[in-house]
Amino acid sequence: MAKAPAPKTSKTIKRVPTGIPGFDGLVEGGFVQNSSVLISGGTGTGKTIFCLQYLINGIEKYGEPGVFLSFEEDIEGLHRDALRFGWDLKKYVKSGKLGIAYEEPYNLDKFGEVLEREIERVGAKRLVIDSTTVFGLCLDSAHEVRMKLFDLTRLLRKLNVTTLMTAEILEESKGLSRFGVEEFVVDGVVLFNVTSMGSEMSRTSQIRKMRSTKMDGGIYSMEIKKNGLIWQAE
Ligand SMILES: Nc1ncnc2c1ncn2[C@@H]1O[C@H](COP(=O)(O)OP(=O)(O)OP(=O)(O)O)[C@@H](O)[C@H]1O
Ligand SMILES: [Mg+2]
């Protein structure tokens, strides 16, 4: 009789570290390789900064090229914002380690092709899609959003990239995403939040879902410093 395969322990799962100080310890060292994770939160909570830092660290610390796919036209603004943290995106684009693509949100059929080409061109291992909210606004129903995202995550698995997608949620929302369906098709959800008390503002994060990962679901403080995001050590 054939022996049952040994159970997979977390040691057999390859992880993709973000390299962001204090964060990786919350997810057993990194995101599961080839998974898709939703970075969700209200406006100005640090989603784009987190994603940029993930890509820059990928190149600088782990030798992994990346692609940033934006649905927002203001790519110059992105370069400007990144430079404030010392991340010279143009330098990485020039050296062929970073691809930055802008895609018309209304052209979702072409979107897969652009993505595939860009990932192949730079040999990307990491991908950011910022944001899925614009993507969703172009579709008529939550059902369509779910189907499109499902197709997308299937394509991404085939392309062997570890993906962060952002989702903007409304201030008063208690949900994990804008359309209430995105969280079901991804492997993980990280929720960012900002709360204010008088003149004090505090930023927090919570891992809400992370397949194949032990997580405590706690709420952890984070800060935006001059070199990017940082999670406070215990
Ligand atoms: N150098 C800095 N130091 C501290 N905080 C900063 C700095 N630069 C930007 N911020 C803060 O970062 C936040 C914006 O971060 P980011 O663009 O990542 O947010 P976001 O979640 O992507 O927002 P949106 O949903 O609007 O795209 C702002 O609240 C701003 O106050
Ligand atoms: Mg953003």
mmCIF file of C-alpha atoms and ligand atoms in Angstrom:
data_model
loop_
_atom_site.group_PDB
_atom_site.id
_atom_site.type_symbol
_atom_site.label_atom_id
_atom_site.label_comp_id
_atom_site.label_asym_id
_atom_site.label_seq_id
_atom_site.Cartn_x
_atom_site.Cartn_y
_atom_site.Cartn_z
ATOM 1 C CA MET A 1 0.000 0.000 0.000
ATOM 2 C CA ALA A 2 1.304 3.457 -0.870
ATOM 3 C CA LYS A 3 2.227 5.635 2.016
ATOM 4 C CA ALA A 4 0.230 8.774 2.626
ATOM 5 C CA PRO A 5 2.208 11.852 1.654
ATOM 6 C CA ALA A 6 3.775 13.679 4.530
ATOM 7 C CA PRO A 7 1.628 16.573 5.651
ATOM 8 C CA LYS A 8 2.837 19.895 4.361
ATOM 9 C CA THR A 9 4.103 22.077 7.131
ATOM 10 C CA SER A 10 4.528 25.789 6.841
ATOM 11 C CA LYS A 11 8.224 25.154 6.220
ATOM 12 C CA THR A 12 7.412 23.695 2.810
ATOM 13 C CA ILE A 13 5.501 26.791 1.774
ATOM 14 C CA LYS A 14 7.641 29.363 0.044
ATOM 15 C CA ARG A 15 7.169 32.861 1.391
ATOM 16 C CA VAL A 16 7.709 36.239 -0.191
ATOM 17 C CA PRO A 17 8.874 38.744 2.408
ATOM 18 C CA THR A 18 7.815 42.351 2.088
ATOM 19 C CA GLY A 19 10.987 43.467 3.865
ATOM 20 C CA ILE A 20 8.883 46.147 5.564
ATOM 21 C CA PRO A 21 10.143 46.551 9.152
ATOM 22 C CA GLY A 22 7.959 44.635 11.610
ATOM 23 C CA PHE A 23 5.398 43.380 9.088
ATOM 24 C CA ASP A 24 6.630 39.976 7.910
ATOM 25 C CA GLY A 25 6.505 38.497 11.405
ATOM 26 C CA LEU A 26 2.728 38.939 11.294
ATOM 27 C CA VAL A 27 2.434 36.554 8.338
ATOM 28 C CA GLU A 28 4.974 33.810 9.110
ATOM 29 C CA GLY A 29 7.726 35.615 7.262
ATOM 30 C CA GLY A 30 5.913 36.776 4.142
ATOM 31 C CA PHE A 31 3.057 36.246 1.724
ATOM 32 C CA VAL A 32 2.633 32.772 0.272
ATOM 33 C CA GLN A 33 4.458 32.628 -3.043
ATOM 34 C CA ASN A 34 2.121 33.079 -6.037
ATOM 35 C CA SER A 35 -0.784 34.138 -3.860
ATOM 36 C CA SER A 36 -2.906 37.265 -4.259
ATOM 37 C CA VAL A 37 -3.464 39.538 -1.292
ATOM 38 C CA LEU A 38 -5.890 42.421 -1.007
ATOM 39 C CA ILE A 39 -4.622 45.551 0.758
ATOM 40 C CA SER A 40 -7.825 47.182 1.829
ATOM 41 C CA GLY A 41 -8.582 50.427 3.626
ATOM 42 C CA GLY A 42 -9.986 53.918 3.491
ATOM 43 C CA THR A 43 -8.399 56.673 1.474
ATOM 44 C CA GLY A 44 -4.988 57.845 2.703
ATOM 45 C CA THR A 45 -4.399 54.812 4.906
ATOM 46 C CA GLY A 46 -1.065 53.920 3.250
ATOM 47 C CA LYS A 47 -2.072 51.240 0.738
ATOM 48 C CA THR A 48 -0.054 52.602 -2.159
ATOM 49 C CA ILE A 49 2.997 53.275 0.028
ATOM 50 C CA PHE A 50 2.900 49.683 1.328
ATOM 51 C CA CYS A 51 2.706 48.310 -2.214
ATOM 52 C CA LEU A 52 5.545 50.484 -3.501
ATOM 53 C CA GLN A 53 7.715 49.471 -0.564
ATOM 54 C CA TYR A 54 6.963 45.795 -1.305
ATOM 55 C CA LEU A 55 8.175 46.253 -4.882
ATOM 56 C CA ILE A 56 11.238 48.343 -4.033
ATOM 57 C CA ASN A 57 12.335 45.884 -1.331
ATOM 58 C CA GLY A 58 11.732 43.059 -3.800
ATOM 59 C CA ILE A 59 14.284 44.610 -6.137
ATOM 60 C CA GLU A 60 16.746 45.942 -3.563
ATOM 61 C CA LYS A 61 16.735 43.198 -0.926
ATOM 62 C CA TYR A 62 15.578 40.039 -2.688
ATOM 63 C CA GLY A 63 16.592 40.489 -6.326
ATOM 64 C CA GLU A 64 12.985 40.134 -7.493
ATOM 65 C CA PRO A 65 11.775 42.412 -10.290
ATOM 66 C CA GLY A 66 8.241 43.749 -10.102
ATOM 67 C CA VAL A 67 5.396 45.368 -11.986
ATOM 68 C CA PHE A 68 3.141 48.167 -10.784
ATOM 69 C CA LEU A 69 -0.116 48.311 -12.706
ATOM 70 C CA SER A 70 -2.091 51.465 -12.131
ATOM 71 C CA PHE A 71 -5.620 52.289 -13.166
ATOM 72 C CA GLU A 72 -5.003 55.901 -12.335
ATOM 73 C CA GLU A 73 -3.590 58.172 -14.966
ATOM 74 C CA ASP A 74 -1.321 60.186 -12.699
ATOM 75 C CA ILE A 75 1.881 58.168 -13.056
ATOM 76 C CA GLU A 76 3.992 61.339 -12.610
ATOM 77 C CA GLY A 77 2.277 61.846 -9.244
ATOM 78 C CA LEU A 78 3.238 58.302 -8.308
ATOM 79 C CA HIS A 79 6.897 58.994 -9.158
ATOM 80 C CA ARG A 80 6.777 62.192 -7.107
ATOM 81 C CA ASP A 81 5.207 60.509 -4.057
ATOM 82 C CA ALA A 82 7.699 57.638 -4.218
ATOM 83 C CA LEU A 83 10.661 60.027 -4.386
ATOM 84 C CA ARG A 84 9.592 61.578 -1.080
ATOM 85 C CA PHE A 85 10.509 58.226 0.521
ATOM 86 C CA GLY A 86 13.742 58.022 -1.449
ATOM 87 C CA TRP A 87 12.418 55.531 -4.009
ATOM 88 C CA ASP A 88 13.545 56.525 -7.469
ATOM 89 C CA LEU A 89 11.130 54.495 -9.589
ATOM 90 C CA LYS A 90 12.524 55.849 -12.858
ATOM 91 C CA LYS A 91 15.932 54.425 -11.982
ATOM 92 C CA TYR A 92 14.448 50.946 -11.542
ATOM 93 C CA VAL A 93 12.408 51.244 -14.722
ATOM 94 C CA LYS A 94 15.551 52.226 -16.623
ATOM 95 C CA SER A 95 17.468 49.255 -15.286
ATOM 96 C CA GLY A 96 14.650 46.930 -16.383
ATOM 97 C CA LYS A 97 13.783 45.727 -12.889
ATOM 98 C CA LEU A 98 10.492 47.548 -12.591
ATOM 99 C CA GLY A 99 7.599 47.845 -15.002
ATOM 100 C CA ILE A 100 5.031 50.570 -14.507
ATOM 101 C CA ALA A 101 1.928 50.228 -16.604
ATOM 102 C CA TYR A 102 -1.152 52.373 -16.806
ATOM 103 C CA GLU A 103 -4.286 50.746 -18.064
ATOM 104 C CA GLU A 104 -7.628 52.291 -19.000
ATOM 105 C CA PRO A 105 -10.057 50.829 -16.509
ATOM 106 C CA TYR A 106 -12.695 50.579 -19.222
ATOM 107 C CA ASN A 107 -10.558 48.279 -21.281
ATOM 108 C CA LEU A 108 -10.624 45.209 -19.104
ATOM 109 C CA ASP A 109 -10.223 42.725 -21.933
ATOM 110 C CA LYS A 110 -6.887 44.178 -23.023
ATOM 111 C CA PHE A 111 -5.774 44.396 -19.435
ATOM 112 C CA GLY A 112 -4.721 40.728 -19.131
ATOM 113 C CA GLU A 113 -2.525 40.990 -22.224
ATOM 114 C CA VAL A 114 -0.779 44.161 -21.015
ATOM 115 C CA LEU A 115 -0.145 42.549 -17.676
ATOM 116 C CA GLU A 116 1.245 39.344 -19.130
ATOM 117 C CA ARG A 117 3.552 41.218 -21.501
ATOM 118 C CA GLU A 118 4.893 43.517 -18.787
ATOM 119 C CA ILE A 119 5.483 40.651 -16.336
ATOM 120 C CA GLU A 120 7.375 38.713 -18.979
ATOM 121 C CA ARG A 121 9.371 41.752 -20.105
ATOM 122 C CA VAL A 122 10.895 42.467 -16.677
ATOM 123 C CA GLY A 123 10.765 38.871 -15.386
ATOM 124 C CA ALA A 124 8.543 40.024 -12.541
ATOM 125 C CA LYS A 125 8.038 37.940 -9.431
ATOM 126 C CA ARG A 126 6.014 40.631 -7.661
ATOM 127 C CA LEU A 127 2.977 42.476 -8.916
ATOM 128 C CA VAL A 128 0.881 45.344 -7.610
ATOM 129 C CA ILE A 129 -2.538 46.291 -8.965
ATOM 130 C CA ASP A 130 -3.574 49.730 -7.690
ATOM 131 C CA SER A 131 -6.502 49.763 -7.403
ATOM 132 C CA THR A 132 -9.189 47.166 -7.956
ATOM 133 C CA THR A 133 -11.792 49.741 -6.988
ATOM 134 C CA VAL A 134 -11.614 51.597 -10.288
ATOM 135 C CA PHE A 135 -11.685 48.202 -11.960
ATOM 136 C CA GLY A 136 -14.911 47.418 -10.119
ATOM 137 C CA LEU A 137 -16.554 50.754 -10.883
ATOM 138 C CA CYS A 138 -16.551 49.863 -14.580
ATOM 139 C CA LEU A 139 -18.594 46.727 -14.120
ATOM 140 C CA ASP A 140 -22.329 46.574 -13.605
ATOM 141 C CA SER A 141 -22.707 44.211 -10.695
ATOM 142 C CA ALA A 142 -20.902 42.642 -7.771
ATOM 143 C CA HIS A 143 -21.289 39.341 -9.606
ATOM 144 C CA GLU A 144 -19.315 40.692 -12.578
ATOM 145 C CA VAL A 145 -16.610 42.072 -10.275
ATOM 146 C CA ARG A 146 -16.284 38.688 -8.634
ATOM 147 C CA MET A 147 -16.069 36.860 -11.977
ATOM 148 C CA LYS A 148 -13.464 39.303 -13.354
ATOM 149 C CA LEU A 149 -11.351 39.081 -10.224
ATOM 150 C CA PHE A 150 -11.630 35.322 -10.248
ATOM 151 C CA ASP A 151 -10.358 35.220 -13.853
ATOM 152 C CA LEU A 152 -7.595 37.619 -12.879
ATOM 153 C CA THR A 153 -6.372 35.599 -9.882
ATOM 154 C CA ARG A 154 -6.363 32.477 -12.075
ATOM 155 C CA LEU A 155 -4.228 34.265 -14.663
ATOM 156 C CA LEU A 156 -1.875 35.544 -11.953
ATOM 157 C CA ARG A 157 -1.310 32.058 -10.587
ATOM 158 C CA LYS A 158 -0.309 30.960 -14.080
ATOM 159 C CA LEU A 159 2.089 33.902 -14.358
ATOM 160 C CA ASN A 160 3.899 32.933 -11.143
ATOM 161 C CA VAL A 161 3.734 36.286 -9.429
ATOM 162 C CA THR A 162 2.885 37.211 -5.851
ATOM 163 C CA THR A 163 0.314 39.958 -6.103
ATOM 164 C CA LEU A 164 -0.892 42.793 -3.913
ATOM 165 C CA MET A 165 -4.118 44.450 -5.030
ATOM 166 C CA THR A 166 -5.474 47.495 -3.301
ATOM 167 C CA ALA A 167 -9.131 48.160 -2.564
ATOM 168 C CA GLU A 168 -10.454 51.439 -1.297
ATOM 169 C CA ILE A 169 -13.257 51.132 1.177
ATOM 170 C CA LEU A 170 -15.618 53.872 2.228
ATOM 171 C CA GLU A 171 -15.080 55.587 5.572
ATOM 172 C CA GLU A 172 -18.270 54.335 7.195
ATOM 173 C CA SER A 173 -17.931 50.840 5.778
ATOM 174 C CA LYS A 174 -17.522 47.863 8.083
ATOM 175 C CA GLY A 175 -16.695 45.603 5.117
ATOM 176 C CA LEU A 176 -13.329 44.333 3.940
ATOM 177 C CA SER A 177 -13.597 45.698 0.417
ATOM 178 C CA ARG A 178 -15.545 48.119 -1.744
ATOM 179 C CA PHE A 179 -17.881 45.671 -3.423
ATOM 180 C CA GLY A 180 -18.014 43.014 -0.738
ATOM 181 C CA VAL A 181 -16.813 40.292 -3.107
ATOM 182 C CA GLU A 182 -13.091 40.954 -3.578
ATOM 183 C CA GLU A 183 -12.089 39.253 -0.320
ATOM 184 C CA PHE A 184 -13.576 35.942 -1.469
ATOM 185 C CA VAL A 185 -11.366 35.513 -4.520
ATOM 186 C CA VAL A 186 -8.037 36.463 -2.974
ATOM 187 C CA ASP A 187 -5.839 34.396 -0.654
ATOM 188 C CA GLY A 188 -5.416 37.108 1.934
ATOM 189 C CA VAL A 189 -6.747 40.407 3.173
ATOM 190 C CA VAL A 190 -4.824 43.067 5.096
ATOM 191 C CA LEU A 191 -6.932 45.891 6.421
ATOM 192 C CA PHE A 192 -5.446 49.365 7.010
ATOM 193 C CA ASN A 193 -7.139 51.940 9.166
ATOM 194 C CA VAL A 194 -6.647 55.465 10.468
ATOM 195 C CA THR A 195 -8.285 56.746 13.624
ATOM 196 C CA SER A 196 -8.120 60.206 15.104
ATOM 197 C CA MET A 197 -8.445 61.358 18.697
ATOM 198 C CA GLY A 198 -8.237 65.104 19.027
ATOM 199 C CA SER A 199 -5.081 66.124 17.200
ATOM 200 C CA GLU A 200 -3.599 62.610 17.434
ATOM 201 C CA MET A 201 -3.870 60.289 14.476
ATOM 202 C CA SER A 202 -3.042 56.626 14.693
ATOM 203 C CA ARG A 203 -2.548 54.123 11.896
ATOM 204 C CA THR A 204 -3.330 50.448 12.364
ATOM 205 C CA SER A 205 -3.357 47.225 10.398
ATOM 206 C CA GLN A 206 -5.114 43.916 10.811
ATOM 207 C CA ILE A 207 -4.566 40.663 8.942
ATOM 208 C CA ARG A 208 -8.135 39.544 8.247
ATOM 209 C CA LYS A 209 -7.453 36.493 6.127
ATOM 210 C CA MET A 210 -4.274 34.725 5.032
ATOM 211 C CA ARG A 211 -4.530 31.229 3.593
ATOM 212 C CA SER A 212 -1.860 28.745 4.747
ATOM 213 C CA THR A 213 -0.705 31.196 7.389
ATOM 214 C CA LYS A 214 -1.031 31.308 11.140
ATOM 215 C CA MET A 215 -2.286 34.753 12.032
ATOM 216 C CA ASP A 216 -3.641 36.194 15.226
ATOM 217 C CA GLY A 217 -5.942 38.780 13.667
ATOM 218 C CA GLY A 218 -4.725 41.387 16.137
ATOM 219 C CA ILE A 219 -4.702 45.089 15.455
ATOM 220 C CA TYR A 220 -1.158 46.418 15.148
ATOM 221 C CA SER A 221 0.118 49.975 15.067
ATOM 222 C CA MET A 222 2.044 51.194 12.101
ATOM 223 C CA GLU A 223 3.627 54.501 11.221
ATOM 224 C CA ILE A 224 4.697 56.274 8.073
ATOM 225 C CA LYS A 225 8.305 57.388 8.518
ATOM 226 C CA LYS A 226 10.684 59.054 6.110
ATOM 227 C CA ASN A 227 11.756 55.687 4.632
ATOM 228 C CA GLY A 228 8.232 54.279 4.420
ATOM 229 C CA LEU A 229 5.988 52.204 6.631
ATOM 230 C CA ILE A 230 7.142 50.608 9.842
ATOM 231 C CA TRP A 231 5.347 48.337 12.316
ATOM 232 C CA GLN A 232 6.064 48.847 15.974
ATOM 233 C CA ALA A 233 7.924 45.988 17.595
ATOM 234 C CA GLU A 234 6.245 44.371 20.625
HETATM 235 N N1 LIG B 1 6.505 61.601 4.081
HETATM 236 C C1 LIG B 1 5.406 61.254 4.730
HETATM 237 N N2 LIG B 1 5.428 61.119 6.075
HETATM 238 C C2 LIG B 1 4.328 60.742 6.752
HETATM 239 N N3 LIG B 1 3.150 60.480 6.157
HETATM 240 C C3 LIG B 1 3.087 60.618 4.838
HETATM 241 C C4 LIG B 1 4.200 61.009 4.051
HETATM 242 N N4 LIG B 1 3.825 61.040 2.762
HETATM 243 C C5 LIG B 1 2.526 60.691 2.746
HETATM 244 N N5 LIG B 1 2.079 60.439 3.975
HETATM 245 C C6 LIG B 1 0.739 59.997 4.359
HETATM 246 O O1 LIG B 1 0.453 58.878 3.588
HETATM 247 C C7 LIG B 1 -0.944 58.839 3.281
HETATM 248 C C8 LIG B 1 -1.149 58.480 1.846
HETATM 249 O O2 LIG B 1 -0.670 57.176 1.667
HETATM 250 P P1 LIG B 1 -1.141 56.359 0.401
HETATM 251 O O3 LIG B 1 -1.075 57.183 -0.818
HETATM 252 O O4 LIG B 1 -0.360 55.100 0.428
HETATM 253 O O5 LIG B 1 -2.651 56.094 0.791
HETATM 254 P P2 LIG B 1 -3.712 55.202 0.019
HETATM 255 O O6 LIG B 1 -4.307 54.311 1.047
HETATM 256 O O7 LIG B 1 -3.097 54.590 -1.166
HETATM 257 O O8 LIG B 1 -4.794 56.284 -0.399
HETATM 258 P P3 LIG B 1 -5.812 56.290 -1.655
HETATM 259 O O9 LIG B 1 -6.904 55.317 -1.331
HETATM 260 O O10 LIG B 1 -6.301 57.686 -1.688
HETATM 261 O O11 LIG B 1 -5.044 55.892 -2.864
HETATM 262 C C9 LIG B 1 -1.487 60.201 3.566
HETATM 263 O O12 LIG B 1 -2.401 60.069 4.621
HETATM 264 C C10 LIG B 1 -0.301 61.016 3.997
HETATM 265 O O13 LIG B 1 -0.606 61.738 5.138
HETATM 266 MG MG MG B 2 -3.420 54.810 -3.216
#
